[in-house]
Structures are given as structure tokens and as C-alpha cells.
CSV table of C-alpha atoms and ligand atoms in Angstrom, one decimal:
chain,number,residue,atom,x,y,z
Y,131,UNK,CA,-19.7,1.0,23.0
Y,132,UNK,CA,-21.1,3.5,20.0
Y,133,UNK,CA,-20.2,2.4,16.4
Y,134,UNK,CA,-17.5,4.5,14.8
Y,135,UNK,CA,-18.6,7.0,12.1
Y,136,UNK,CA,-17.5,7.1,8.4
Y,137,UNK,CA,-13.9,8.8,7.8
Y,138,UNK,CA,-15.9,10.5,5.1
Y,139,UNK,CA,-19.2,11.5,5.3
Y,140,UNK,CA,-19.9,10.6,8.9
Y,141,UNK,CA,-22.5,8.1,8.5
Y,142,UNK,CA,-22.4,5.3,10.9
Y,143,UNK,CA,-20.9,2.3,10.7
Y,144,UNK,CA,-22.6,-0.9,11.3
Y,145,UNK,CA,-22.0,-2.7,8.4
Y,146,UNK,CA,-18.6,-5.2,9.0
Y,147,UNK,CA,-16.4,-5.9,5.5
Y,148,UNK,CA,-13.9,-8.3,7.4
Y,149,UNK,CA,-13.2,-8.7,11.4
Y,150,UNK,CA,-10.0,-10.1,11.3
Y,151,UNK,CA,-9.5,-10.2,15.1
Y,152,UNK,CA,-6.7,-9.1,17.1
Y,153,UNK,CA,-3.0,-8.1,15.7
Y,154,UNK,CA,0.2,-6.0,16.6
Y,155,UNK,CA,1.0,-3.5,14.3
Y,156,UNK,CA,2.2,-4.4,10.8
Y,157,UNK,CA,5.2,-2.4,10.4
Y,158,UNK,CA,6.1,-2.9,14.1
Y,159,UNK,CA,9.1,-5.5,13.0
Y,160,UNK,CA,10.9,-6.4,16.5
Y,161,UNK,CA,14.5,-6.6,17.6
Y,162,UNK,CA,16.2,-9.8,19.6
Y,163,UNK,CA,16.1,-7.9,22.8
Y,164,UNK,CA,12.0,-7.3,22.3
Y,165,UNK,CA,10.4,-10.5,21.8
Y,166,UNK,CA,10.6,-11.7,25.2
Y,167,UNK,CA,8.3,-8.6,25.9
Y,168,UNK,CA,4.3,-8.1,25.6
Y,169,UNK,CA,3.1,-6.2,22.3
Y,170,UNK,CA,0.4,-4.4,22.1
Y,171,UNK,CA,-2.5,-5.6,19.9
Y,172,UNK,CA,-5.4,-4.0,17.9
Y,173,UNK,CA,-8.9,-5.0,16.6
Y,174,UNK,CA,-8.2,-5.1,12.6
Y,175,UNK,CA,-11.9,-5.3,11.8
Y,176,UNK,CA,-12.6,-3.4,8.3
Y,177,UNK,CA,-16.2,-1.7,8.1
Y,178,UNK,CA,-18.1,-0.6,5.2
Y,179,UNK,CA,-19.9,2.7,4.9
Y,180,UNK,CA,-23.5,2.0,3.6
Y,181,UNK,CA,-23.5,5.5,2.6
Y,182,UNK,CA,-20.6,6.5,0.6
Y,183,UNK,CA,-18.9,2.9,0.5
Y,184,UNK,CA,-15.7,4.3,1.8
Y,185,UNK,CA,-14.0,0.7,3.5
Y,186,UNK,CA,-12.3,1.9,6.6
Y,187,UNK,CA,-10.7,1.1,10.0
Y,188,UNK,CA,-10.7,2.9,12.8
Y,189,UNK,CA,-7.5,4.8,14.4
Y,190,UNK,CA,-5.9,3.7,17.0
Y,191,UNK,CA,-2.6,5.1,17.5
Y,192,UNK,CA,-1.6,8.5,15.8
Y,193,UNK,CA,0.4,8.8,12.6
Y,194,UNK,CA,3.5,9.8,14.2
Y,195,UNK,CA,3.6,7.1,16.2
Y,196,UNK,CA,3.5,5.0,13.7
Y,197,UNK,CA,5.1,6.8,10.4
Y,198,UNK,CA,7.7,8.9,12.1
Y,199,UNK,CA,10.7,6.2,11.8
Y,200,UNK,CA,9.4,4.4,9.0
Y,201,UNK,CA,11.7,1.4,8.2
Y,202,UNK,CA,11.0,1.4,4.2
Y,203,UNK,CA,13.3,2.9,1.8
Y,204,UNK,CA,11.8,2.8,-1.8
Y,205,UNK,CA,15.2,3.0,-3.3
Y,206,UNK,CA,16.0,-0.4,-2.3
Y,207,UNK,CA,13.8,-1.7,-5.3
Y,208,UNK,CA,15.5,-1.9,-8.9
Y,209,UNK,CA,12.2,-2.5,-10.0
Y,210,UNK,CA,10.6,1.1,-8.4
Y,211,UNK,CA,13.5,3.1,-9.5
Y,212,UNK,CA,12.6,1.9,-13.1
Y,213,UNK,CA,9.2,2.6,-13.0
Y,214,UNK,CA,10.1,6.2,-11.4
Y,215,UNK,CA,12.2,7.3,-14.2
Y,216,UNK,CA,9.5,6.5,-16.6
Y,217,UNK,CA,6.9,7.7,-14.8
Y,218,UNK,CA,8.6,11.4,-14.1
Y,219,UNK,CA,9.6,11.3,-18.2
Y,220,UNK,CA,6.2,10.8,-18.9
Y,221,UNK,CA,5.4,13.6,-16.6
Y,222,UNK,CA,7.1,16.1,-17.9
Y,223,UNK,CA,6.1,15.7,-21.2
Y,224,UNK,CA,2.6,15.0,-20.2
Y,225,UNK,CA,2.0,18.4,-18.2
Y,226,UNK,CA,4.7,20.2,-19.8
Y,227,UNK,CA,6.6,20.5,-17.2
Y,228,UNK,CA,9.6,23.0,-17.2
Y,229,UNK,CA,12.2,25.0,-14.9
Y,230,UNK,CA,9.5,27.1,-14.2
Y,231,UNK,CA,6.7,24.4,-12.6
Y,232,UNK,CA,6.6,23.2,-9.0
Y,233,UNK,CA,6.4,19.1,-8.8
Y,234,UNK,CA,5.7,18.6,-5.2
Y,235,UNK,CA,5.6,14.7,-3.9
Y,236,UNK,CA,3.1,13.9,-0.8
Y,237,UNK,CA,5.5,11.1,1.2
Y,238,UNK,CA,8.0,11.6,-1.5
Y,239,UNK,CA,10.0,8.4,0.8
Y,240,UNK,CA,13.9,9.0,-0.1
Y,241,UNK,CA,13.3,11.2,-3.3
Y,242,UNK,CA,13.0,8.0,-5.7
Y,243,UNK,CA,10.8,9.4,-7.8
Y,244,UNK,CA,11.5,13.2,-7.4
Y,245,UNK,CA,14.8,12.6,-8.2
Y,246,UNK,CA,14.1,12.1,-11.8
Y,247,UNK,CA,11.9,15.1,-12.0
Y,248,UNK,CA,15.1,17.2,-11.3
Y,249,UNK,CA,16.9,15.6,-13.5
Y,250,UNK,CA,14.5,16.4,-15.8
Y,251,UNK,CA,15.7,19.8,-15.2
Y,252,UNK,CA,12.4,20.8,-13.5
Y,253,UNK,CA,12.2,21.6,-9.5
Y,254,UNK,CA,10.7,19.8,-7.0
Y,255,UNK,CA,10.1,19.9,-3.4
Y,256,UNK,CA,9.4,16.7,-1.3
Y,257,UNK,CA,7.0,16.5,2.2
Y,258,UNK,CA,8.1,13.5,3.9
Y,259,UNK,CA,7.1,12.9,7.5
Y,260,UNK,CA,9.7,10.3,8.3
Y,261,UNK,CA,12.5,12.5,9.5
Y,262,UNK,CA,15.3,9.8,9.2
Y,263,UNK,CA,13.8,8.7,5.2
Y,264,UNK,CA,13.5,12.8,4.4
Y,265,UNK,CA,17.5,13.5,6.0
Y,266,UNK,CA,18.2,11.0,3.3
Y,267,UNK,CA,16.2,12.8,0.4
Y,268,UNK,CA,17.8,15.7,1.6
Y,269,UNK,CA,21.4,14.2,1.5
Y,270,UNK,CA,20.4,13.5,-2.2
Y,271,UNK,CA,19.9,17.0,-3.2
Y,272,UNK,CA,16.4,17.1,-3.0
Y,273,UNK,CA,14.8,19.3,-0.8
Y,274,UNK,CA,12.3,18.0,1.4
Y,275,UNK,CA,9.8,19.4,4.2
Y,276,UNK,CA,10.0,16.4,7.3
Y,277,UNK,CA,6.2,17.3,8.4
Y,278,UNK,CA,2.8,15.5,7.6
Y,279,UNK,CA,0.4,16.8,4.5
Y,280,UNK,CA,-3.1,18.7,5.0
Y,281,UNK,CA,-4.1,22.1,5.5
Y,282,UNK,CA,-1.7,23.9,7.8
Y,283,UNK,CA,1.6,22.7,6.1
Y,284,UNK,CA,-0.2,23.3,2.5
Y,285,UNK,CA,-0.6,26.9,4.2
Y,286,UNK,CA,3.2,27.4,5.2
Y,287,UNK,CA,4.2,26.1,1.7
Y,288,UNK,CA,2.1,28.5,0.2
Y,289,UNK,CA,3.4,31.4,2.5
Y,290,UNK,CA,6.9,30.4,1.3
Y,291,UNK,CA,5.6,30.9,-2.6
Y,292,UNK,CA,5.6,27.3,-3.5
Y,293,UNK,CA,2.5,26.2,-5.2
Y,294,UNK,CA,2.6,23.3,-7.3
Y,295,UNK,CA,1.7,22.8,-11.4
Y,296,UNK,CA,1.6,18.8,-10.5
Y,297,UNK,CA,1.2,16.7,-6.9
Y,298,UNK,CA,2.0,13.5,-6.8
Y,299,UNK,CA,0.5,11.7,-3.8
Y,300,UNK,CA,1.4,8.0,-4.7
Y,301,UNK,CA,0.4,5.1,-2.1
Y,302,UNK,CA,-0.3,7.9,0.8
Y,303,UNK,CA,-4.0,8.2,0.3
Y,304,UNK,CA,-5.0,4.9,1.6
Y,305,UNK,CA,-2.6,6.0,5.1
Y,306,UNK,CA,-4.7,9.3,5.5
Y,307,UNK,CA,-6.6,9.3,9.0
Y,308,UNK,CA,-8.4,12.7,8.5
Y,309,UNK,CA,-9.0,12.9,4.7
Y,310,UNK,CA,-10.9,16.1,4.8
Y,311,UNK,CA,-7.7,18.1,5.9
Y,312,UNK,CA,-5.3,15.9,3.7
Y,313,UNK,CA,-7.8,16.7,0.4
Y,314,UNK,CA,-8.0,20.4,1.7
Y,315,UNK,CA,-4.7,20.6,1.2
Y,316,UNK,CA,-4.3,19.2,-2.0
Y,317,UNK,CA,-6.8,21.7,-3.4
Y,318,UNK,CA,-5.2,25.0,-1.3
Y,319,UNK,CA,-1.4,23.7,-2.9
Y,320,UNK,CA,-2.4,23.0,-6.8
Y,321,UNK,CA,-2.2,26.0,-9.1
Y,322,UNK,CA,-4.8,26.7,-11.7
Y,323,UNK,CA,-4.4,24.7,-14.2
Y,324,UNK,CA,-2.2,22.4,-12.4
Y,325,UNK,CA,-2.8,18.4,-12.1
Y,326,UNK,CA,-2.9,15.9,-8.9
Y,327,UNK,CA,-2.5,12.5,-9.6
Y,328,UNK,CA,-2.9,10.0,-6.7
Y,329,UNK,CA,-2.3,6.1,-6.7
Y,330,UNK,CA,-4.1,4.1,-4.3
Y,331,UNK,CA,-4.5,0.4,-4.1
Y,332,UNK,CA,-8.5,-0.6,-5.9
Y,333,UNK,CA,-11.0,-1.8,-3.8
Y,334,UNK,CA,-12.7,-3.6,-5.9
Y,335,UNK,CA,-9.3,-6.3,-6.9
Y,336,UNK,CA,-9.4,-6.6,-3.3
Y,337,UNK,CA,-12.4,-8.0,-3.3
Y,338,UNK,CA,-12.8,-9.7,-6.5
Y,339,UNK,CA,-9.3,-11.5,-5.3
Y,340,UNK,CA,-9.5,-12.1,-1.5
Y,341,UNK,CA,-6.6,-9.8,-1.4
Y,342,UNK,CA,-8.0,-9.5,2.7
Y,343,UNK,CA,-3.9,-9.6,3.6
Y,344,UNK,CA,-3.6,-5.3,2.2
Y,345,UNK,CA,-5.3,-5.2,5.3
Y,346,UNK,CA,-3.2,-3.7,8.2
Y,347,UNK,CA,-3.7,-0.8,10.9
Y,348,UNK,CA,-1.4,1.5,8.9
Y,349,UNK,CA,-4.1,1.4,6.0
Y,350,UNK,CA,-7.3,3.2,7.2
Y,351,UNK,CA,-9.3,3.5,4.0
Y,352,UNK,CA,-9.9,1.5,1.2
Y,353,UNK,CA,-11.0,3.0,-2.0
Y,354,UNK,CA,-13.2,2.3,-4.8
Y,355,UNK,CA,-12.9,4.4,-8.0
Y,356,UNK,CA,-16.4,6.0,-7.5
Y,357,UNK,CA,-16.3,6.5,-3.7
Y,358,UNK,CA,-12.0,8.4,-4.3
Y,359,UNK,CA,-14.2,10.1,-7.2
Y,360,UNK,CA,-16.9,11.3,-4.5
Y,361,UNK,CA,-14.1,12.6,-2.0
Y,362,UNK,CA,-12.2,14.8,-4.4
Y,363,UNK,CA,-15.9,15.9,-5.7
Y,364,UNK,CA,-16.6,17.1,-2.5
Y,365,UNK,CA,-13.7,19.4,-2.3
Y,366,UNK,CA,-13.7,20.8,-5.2
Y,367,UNK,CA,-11.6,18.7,-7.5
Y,368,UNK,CA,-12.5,17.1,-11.1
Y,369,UNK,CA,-11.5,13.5,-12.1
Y,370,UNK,CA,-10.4,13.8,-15.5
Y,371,UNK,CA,-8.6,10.3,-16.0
Y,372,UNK,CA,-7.8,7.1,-14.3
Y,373,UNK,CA,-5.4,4.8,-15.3
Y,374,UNK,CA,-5.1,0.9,-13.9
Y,375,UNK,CA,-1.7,0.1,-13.0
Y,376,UNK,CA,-0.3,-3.6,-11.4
Y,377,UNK,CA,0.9,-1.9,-8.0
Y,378,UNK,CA,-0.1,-3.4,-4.5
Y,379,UNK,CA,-1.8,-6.2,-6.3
Y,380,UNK,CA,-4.1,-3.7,-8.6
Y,381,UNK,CA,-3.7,-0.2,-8.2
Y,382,UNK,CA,-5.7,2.5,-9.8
Y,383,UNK,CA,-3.9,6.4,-10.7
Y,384,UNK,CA,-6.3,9.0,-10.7
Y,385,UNK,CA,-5.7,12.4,-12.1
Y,386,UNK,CA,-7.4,15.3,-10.9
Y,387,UNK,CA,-7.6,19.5,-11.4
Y,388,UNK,CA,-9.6,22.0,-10.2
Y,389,UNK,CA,-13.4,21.4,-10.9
Y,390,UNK,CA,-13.5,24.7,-12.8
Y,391,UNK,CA,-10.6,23.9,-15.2
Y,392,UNK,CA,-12.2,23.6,-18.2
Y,393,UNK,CA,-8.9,22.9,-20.3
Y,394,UNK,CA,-9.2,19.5,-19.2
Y,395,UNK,CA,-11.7,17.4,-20.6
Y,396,UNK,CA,-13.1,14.2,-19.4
Y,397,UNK,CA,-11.2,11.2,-20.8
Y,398,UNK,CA,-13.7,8.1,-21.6
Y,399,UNK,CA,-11.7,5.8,-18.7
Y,400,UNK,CA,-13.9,7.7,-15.8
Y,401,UNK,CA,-17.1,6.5,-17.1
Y,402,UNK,CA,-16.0,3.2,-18.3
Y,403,UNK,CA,-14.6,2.6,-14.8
Y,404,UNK,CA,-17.4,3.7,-13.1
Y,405,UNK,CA,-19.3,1.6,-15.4
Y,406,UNK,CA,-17.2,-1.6,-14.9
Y,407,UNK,CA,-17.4,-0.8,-11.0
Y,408,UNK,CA,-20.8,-0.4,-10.9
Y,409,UNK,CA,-22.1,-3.7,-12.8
Y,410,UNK,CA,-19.6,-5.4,-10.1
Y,411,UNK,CA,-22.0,-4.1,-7.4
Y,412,UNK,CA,-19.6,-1.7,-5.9
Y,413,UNK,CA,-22.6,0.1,-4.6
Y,414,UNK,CA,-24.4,-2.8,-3.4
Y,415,UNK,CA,-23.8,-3.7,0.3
Y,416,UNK,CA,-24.1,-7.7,-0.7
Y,417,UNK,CA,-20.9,-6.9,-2.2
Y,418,UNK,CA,-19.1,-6.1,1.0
Y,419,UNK,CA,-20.6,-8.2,3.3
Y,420,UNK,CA,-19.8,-11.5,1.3
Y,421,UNK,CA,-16.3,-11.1,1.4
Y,422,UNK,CA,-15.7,-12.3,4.9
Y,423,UNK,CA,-17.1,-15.7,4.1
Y,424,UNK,CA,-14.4,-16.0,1.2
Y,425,UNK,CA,-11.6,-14.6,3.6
Y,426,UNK,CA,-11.8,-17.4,6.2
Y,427,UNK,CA,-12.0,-19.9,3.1
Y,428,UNK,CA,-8.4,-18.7,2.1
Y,429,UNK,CA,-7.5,-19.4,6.0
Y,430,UNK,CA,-8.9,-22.8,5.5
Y,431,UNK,CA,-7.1,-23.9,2.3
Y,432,UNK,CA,-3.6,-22.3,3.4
Y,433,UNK,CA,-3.9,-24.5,6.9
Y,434,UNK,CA,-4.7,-27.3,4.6
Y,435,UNK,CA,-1.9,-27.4,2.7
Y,436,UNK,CA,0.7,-26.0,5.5
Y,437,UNK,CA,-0.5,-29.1,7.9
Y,438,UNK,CA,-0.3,-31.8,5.1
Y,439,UNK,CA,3.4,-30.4,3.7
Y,440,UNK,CA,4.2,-30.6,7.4
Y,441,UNK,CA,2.9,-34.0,7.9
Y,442,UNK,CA,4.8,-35.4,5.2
Y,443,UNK,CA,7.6,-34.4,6.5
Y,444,UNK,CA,8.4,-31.2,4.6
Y,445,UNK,CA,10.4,-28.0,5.5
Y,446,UNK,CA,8.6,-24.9,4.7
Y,447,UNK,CA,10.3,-21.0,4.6
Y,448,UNK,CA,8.7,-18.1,3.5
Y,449,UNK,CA,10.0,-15.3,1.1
Y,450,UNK,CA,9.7,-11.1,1.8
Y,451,UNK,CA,8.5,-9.9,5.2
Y,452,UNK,CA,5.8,-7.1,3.9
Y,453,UNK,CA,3.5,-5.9,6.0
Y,454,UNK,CA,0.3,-7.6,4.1
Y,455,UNK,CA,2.7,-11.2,5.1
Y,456,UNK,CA,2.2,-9.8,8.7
Y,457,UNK,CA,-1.8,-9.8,8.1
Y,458,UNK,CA,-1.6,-13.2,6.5
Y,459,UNK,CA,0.3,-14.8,9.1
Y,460,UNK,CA,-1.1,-14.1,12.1
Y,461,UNK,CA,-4.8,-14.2,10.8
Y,462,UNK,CA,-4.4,-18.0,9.9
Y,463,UNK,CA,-1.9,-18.7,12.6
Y,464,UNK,CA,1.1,-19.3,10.8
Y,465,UNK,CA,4.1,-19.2,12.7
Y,466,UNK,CA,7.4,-21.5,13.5
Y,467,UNK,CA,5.3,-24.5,13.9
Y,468,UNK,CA,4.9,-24.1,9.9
Y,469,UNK,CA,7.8,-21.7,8.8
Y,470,UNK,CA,11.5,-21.7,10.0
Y,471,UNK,CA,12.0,-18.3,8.6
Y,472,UNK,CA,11.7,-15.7,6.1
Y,473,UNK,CA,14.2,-13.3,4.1
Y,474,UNK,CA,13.9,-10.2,3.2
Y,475,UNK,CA,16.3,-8.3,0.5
Y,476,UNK,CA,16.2,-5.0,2.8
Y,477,UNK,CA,19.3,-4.9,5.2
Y,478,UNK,CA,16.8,-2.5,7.7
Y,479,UNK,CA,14.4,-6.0,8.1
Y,480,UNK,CA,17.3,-9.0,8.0
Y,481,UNK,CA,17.9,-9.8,11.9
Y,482,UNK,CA,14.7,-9.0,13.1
Y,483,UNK,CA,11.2,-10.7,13.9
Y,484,UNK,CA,7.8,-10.1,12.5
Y,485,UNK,CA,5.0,-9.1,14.8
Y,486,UNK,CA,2.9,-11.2,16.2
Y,487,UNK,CA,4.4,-14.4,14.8
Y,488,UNK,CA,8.0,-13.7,15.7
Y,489,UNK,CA,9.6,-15.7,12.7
Y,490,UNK,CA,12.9,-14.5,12.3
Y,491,UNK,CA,14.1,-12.4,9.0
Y,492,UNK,CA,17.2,-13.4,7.6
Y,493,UNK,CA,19.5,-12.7,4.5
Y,494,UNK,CA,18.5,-14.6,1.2
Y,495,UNK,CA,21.4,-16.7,1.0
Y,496,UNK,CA,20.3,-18.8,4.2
Y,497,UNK,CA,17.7,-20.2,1.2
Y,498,UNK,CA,20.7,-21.9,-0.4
Y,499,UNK,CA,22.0,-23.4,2.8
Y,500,UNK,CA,18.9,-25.0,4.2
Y,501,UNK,CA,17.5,-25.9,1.2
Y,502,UNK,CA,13.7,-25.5,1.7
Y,503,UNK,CA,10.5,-28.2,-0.1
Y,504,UNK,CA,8.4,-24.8,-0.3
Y,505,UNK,CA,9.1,-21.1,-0.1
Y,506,UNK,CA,5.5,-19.2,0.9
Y,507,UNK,CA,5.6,-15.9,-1.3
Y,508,UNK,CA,4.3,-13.6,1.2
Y,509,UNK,CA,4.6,-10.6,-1.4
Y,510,UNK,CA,2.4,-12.3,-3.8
Y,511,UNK,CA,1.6,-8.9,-5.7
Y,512,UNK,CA,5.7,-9.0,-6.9
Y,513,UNK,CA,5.3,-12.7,-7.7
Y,514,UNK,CA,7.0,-12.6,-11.4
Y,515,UNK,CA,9.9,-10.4,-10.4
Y,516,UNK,CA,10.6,-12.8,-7.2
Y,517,UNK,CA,10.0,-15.9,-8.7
Y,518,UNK,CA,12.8,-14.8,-11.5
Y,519,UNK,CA,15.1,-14.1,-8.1
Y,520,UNK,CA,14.7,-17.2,-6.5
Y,521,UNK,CA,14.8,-19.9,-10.3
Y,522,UNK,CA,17.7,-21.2,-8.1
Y,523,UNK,CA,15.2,-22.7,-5.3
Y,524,UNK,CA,14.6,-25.1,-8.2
Y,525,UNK,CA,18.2,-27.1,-8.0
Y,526,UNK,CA,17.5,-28.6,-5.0
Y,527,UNK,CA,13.9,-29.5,-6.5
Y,528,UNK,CA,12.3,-26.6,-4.2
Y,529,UNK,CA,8.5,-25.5,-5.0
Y,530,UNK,CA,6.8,-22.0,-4.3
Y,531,UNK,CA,3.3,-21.2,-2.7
Y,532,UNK,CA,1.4,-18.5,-3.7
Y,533,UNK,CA,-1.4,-18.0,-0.8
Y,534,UNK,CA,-3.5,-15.1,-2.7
Y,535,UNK,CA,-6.2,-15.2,-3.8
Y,536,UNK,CA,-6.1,-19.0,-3.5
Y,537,UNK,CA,-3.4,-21.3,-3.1
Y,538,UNK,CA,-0.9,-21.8,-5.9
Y,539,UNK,CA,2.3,-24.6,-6.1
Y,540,UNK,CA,4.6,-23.7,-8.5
Y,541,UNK,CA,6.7,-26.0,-9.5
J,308,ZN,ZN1,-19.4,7.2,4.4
């Protein structure tokens, strides 16, 4: 079999980052009537470009197949919806922003965050390819295009006289399988003088943390700040600031213009985080190919812990069913041997099963009723928010587990 070349600049790739070995499909959450039936399982094994540094995994099943009925609604989150009105205030005043600008949204979900934007009095236009998530956007008023982003529907958008003064392309980047189109189009859509700003989980908190769990199929590349810096380089576009913000367990926003926009100047961040990135060894290979050895470490301790709380007798649940809890699982082989369940908040998870480990997802209240010795946070990233939820798991003398990046009991 011939190694797979890089997403980016086509180098190949025989450099490993992490072979976590076989798994179903993260977001591929199963009904009753399903898990009596076989489910198809891919190689989650994460390579390392010794070129460019671009972390990557190969494709193997298109995009629509697995973002065309996607079962996350951002609006369900009281926490996102706050952020999203102070991020689209700060926005507006920001890039001065006004009834005559264009904010367009790359996966722009429900219209959480656009939705602000127009209320801001300033009009927006969404590209969602979920068609059931962008029906709802529409329902709200905001108008929405149901198709995936890169260089044919940047085209028809243009046709139609829409370009746009800012693009907000928030947690999409990482999801990208053919980054050259999706960048093409970010450049053909942005006006002169106009701003993109992307958000995309940091490479380098995942490995400084053993965050190996943000690891899934659905996630094809995994970007440092100097390697995102290099891909928007290469077509044209000028990083002009960066911002680090606590999303996804470390996130960094990144804003860029056209490279000959000289209105914008160069904000000190970019070289202090290229700085900071480098004197971390983010162009090192060492760097990469230690990680693995810290991953199966995690595994090790988890087990641990799981098999002794067992032992003495304990009953263990876990908390959220993201898709990173899907990587975590079934990599250490976690399933109803050591957890009787997990809840989830969203009503479009409750009664189902995860992949792979097929622990069943129930309402939060169930927590009260059983009574659980340990709750495993499996969203670890959204630990202060859930721990404040769940202060009740204490009445019963109940203890929480952080797994990431190494195991945490809380009492
Ligand atoms: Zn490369």
C-alpha cells in the first residue's frame, strides 16, 4: 500500500503522530433498532507532514456522508449564544460593520452567531451544508445557502453580487478535506479590504496536553499557528492577528486580509506566537513523534483507576456524549463493563448509543436516581461550566473524573 500524501503541500507521509487503531465514526450516534447490526470501522491513525507539519488523517468517507444530517445544534448551549453576541458586538465595531457590509458565516450551524450580526442591523448570509440545521437558520430569518464552501459556491455567491467585508469560518477549518479549494474560496469571496477570521482548535495544546481524544475521522487536519499561517500564505492571504481563545480545549482565532492590504498592519501576537511555537519545537519532528508514547500512558492510568473504582465495588457514569468521549472510549476500551451510561443535555442525543461502545445516552435527571460514586467528564474542555451543573452529584457524596490530560478526582 503507498503512504498517503500531505493535504497541503503533497509531501509524503511517513511520519505517524498517533495510530489509534480501529473506530466507527464519531458522530455516528446509533438508534435502539441499530446496535444489533455491524458498523463500519476506520483506521484513526494521525500522520505528521515532515514538510509543512500539517497533522492530518486521511479521508475515508465523503463529507456529505458524514455532515449532510448533522445532529449538533449550537443553539442548544447558553454558554455559545453568550459568547456569540459578544463576539458579533465586538465585530461590528471592530471592522465597522454597517447596513452596507456582507458578514457571511462558513457552517454558520443554526444562525447562532449570525443572528446577532443582524441584529446588529448589518446583513448576513449563512452557507451551511446540513440541510435539516440550515432549514432551521432559515426558519430564523436568516438566509442561508444549504451547500458546502470552496471555489464553485464562492463563484455562484459572487455571480449573485454577494461579496463579503468579513467571513467568519469558526471550527470548520479543521473539517476541510480539500483545503486548497476551501482557502480558494475564502480569497475569491472577501472584498478588498475586507477581514477573515478563522477559529480552529491549536495543535500545539493538543500536544502539550495529551488532548489525543480531539481526534476523530470528522477532523482531518490539525493545525499549528505557523503551518494555518503557511496555508493562507500560499493563497494569497496575510495573517495580521491571532488571538488564543479557551474553545475545544485551546483554540486559536486568526484574522486574515488580502496579502496586498496594506491598511492592516501586523499586530505583535503573530510573531510572539510563532516565537512561543517555535521554542516548543513545533518544527521539530521529535515533537510529533513523542506524543504517542504519552497517549497510551493516559490509556494506562484511566484503566487504572476505572478497574480499582470497579473492584471496590463502585458505580461509575459518565457525563456529555461528544464526539472526542467517542475517541476516548473506545481507544482505552471503556464500555458497560466500566460505565452504566452517559447523559447528554441535547434531546437529538438522549435515547441513543455511542459508536463503538454502545453505552446508552440518557436525560440528566437519571444522575439523581441512580446515584453514581464517579461521573467521567467526557467533555473535559467545558469542565467549569459542567461541574457548576452537576454541584448536586455531591449530596449523595458523588466525585467527578477528569481523564485529560491526566486523571483528575474531584471531590
Ligand atoms: Zn505537508
Amino acid at each position: 500500500m503507498s503512504l498517503p500524501q500531505c493535504r497541503f503541500c503533497k509531501a509524503v507521509l511517513e511520519h505517524t503522530f498517533v495510530d489509534l487503531g480501529m473506530f466507527p465514526f464519531s458522530n455516528s450516534y446509533l438508534r435502539q433498532e441499530q446496535i444489533s447490526s455491524m458498523e463500519p470501522f476506520f483506521p484513526l491513525h494521525a500522520r505528521v507532514c515532515v514538510n509543512c507539519f500539517l497533522v492530518q488523517l486521511e479521508q475515508f468517507e465523503a463529507p456529505q456522508g458524514i455532515f449532510s444530517e448533522y445532529a449538533y445544534f449550537s443553539s442548544y448551549s447558553e454558554t455559545s449564544l453568550n459568547h456569540a453576541r459578544e463576539y458579533a458586538g465586538r465585530a461590528v465595531s471592530r471592522f465597522q460593520l454597517n447596513r452596507e457590509s456582507l458578514v457571511v458565516e462558513i457552517a454558520s450551524n443554526d444562525g447562532y452567531l449570525l443572528q446577532y450580526f443582524q441584529a446588529w442591523g448589518v446583513p448576513v448570509l449563512g452557507v451551511e451544508p446540513a440541510q435539516n440545521v440550515a432549514s432551521v437558520a432559515e426558519e430564523k430569518g436568516i438566509k442561508t445557502i444549504a451547500k458546502f464552501f470552496g471555489i464553485k459556491t464562492a463563484g455562484e455567491m459572487i455571480a449573485a453580487g454577494r461579496r463579503a467585508d468579513l467571513i467568519v469560518a469558526n471550527n470548520v477549518f479543521a473539517h476541510v478535506p480539500d483545503l486548497f479549494d476551501f482557502v480558494s474560496g475564502l480569497k475569491l469571496l472577501l472584498k478588498p479590504g475586507g477581514t477573515i477570521v478563522i477559529e480552529v482548535p491549536h495543535l500545539l495544546r493538543l500536544i502539550q496536553e495529551t488532548q489525543f481524544d480531539t481526534v476523530y475521522h470528522e477532523h482531518f487536519s490539525y493545525f499549528s499557528f505557523c503551518t494555518a499561517k503557511e496555508v493562507l500564505q500560499e493563497h494569497g492571504l496575510k495573517v495580521y492577528d491571532v488571538d488564543e481563545i479557551p474553545t475545544h480545549g485551546g483554540s486559536l482565532r486568526i484574522y486574515a486580509c488580502h496579502v496586498e492590504e496594506n491598511s492592516k498592519r501586523i499586530e505583535f501576537r503573530v510573531p510572539e506566537m510563532e516565537g512561543r511555537e517555535l521554542a516548543a519545537g513545533i518544527r521539530e519532528l521529535a515533537t510529533y513523534t513523542s506524543f504517542a508514547g504519552r497517549v497510551r500512558e493516559v490509556k494506562r492510568a484511566l484503566l487504572e483507576f476505572l478497574i480499582h473504582a470497579k473492584r471496590a465495588g463502585k458505580s461509575i457514569a459518565a457525563y456529555g456524549a461528544p464526539a472526542k468521549g467517542n475517541t476516548l472510549l473506545n481507544y482505552c476500551g471503556i464500555g458497560k463493563d466500566f460505565l452504566d451510561y452517559t447523559v447528554d443535555i441535547s434531546p437529538h442525543k438522549q435515547n441513543l448509543f455511542l459508536p463503538g461502545t454502545h453505552i446508552p445516552i440518557h436525560h440528566p435527571d437519571i444522575l439523581r436516581k441512580t446515584r453514581p460514586d464517579y461521573v467521567l467528564i467526557l467533555p473535559w474542555n467545558l469542565r467549569g461550566e459542567i461541574l457548576g451543573q452537576l454541584a448536586y452529584v455531591r449530596e449523595w457524596g458523588g466525585q467527578y473524573v477528569i481523564p485529560i490530560p491526566t486523571v483528575e478526582v474531584i471531590r
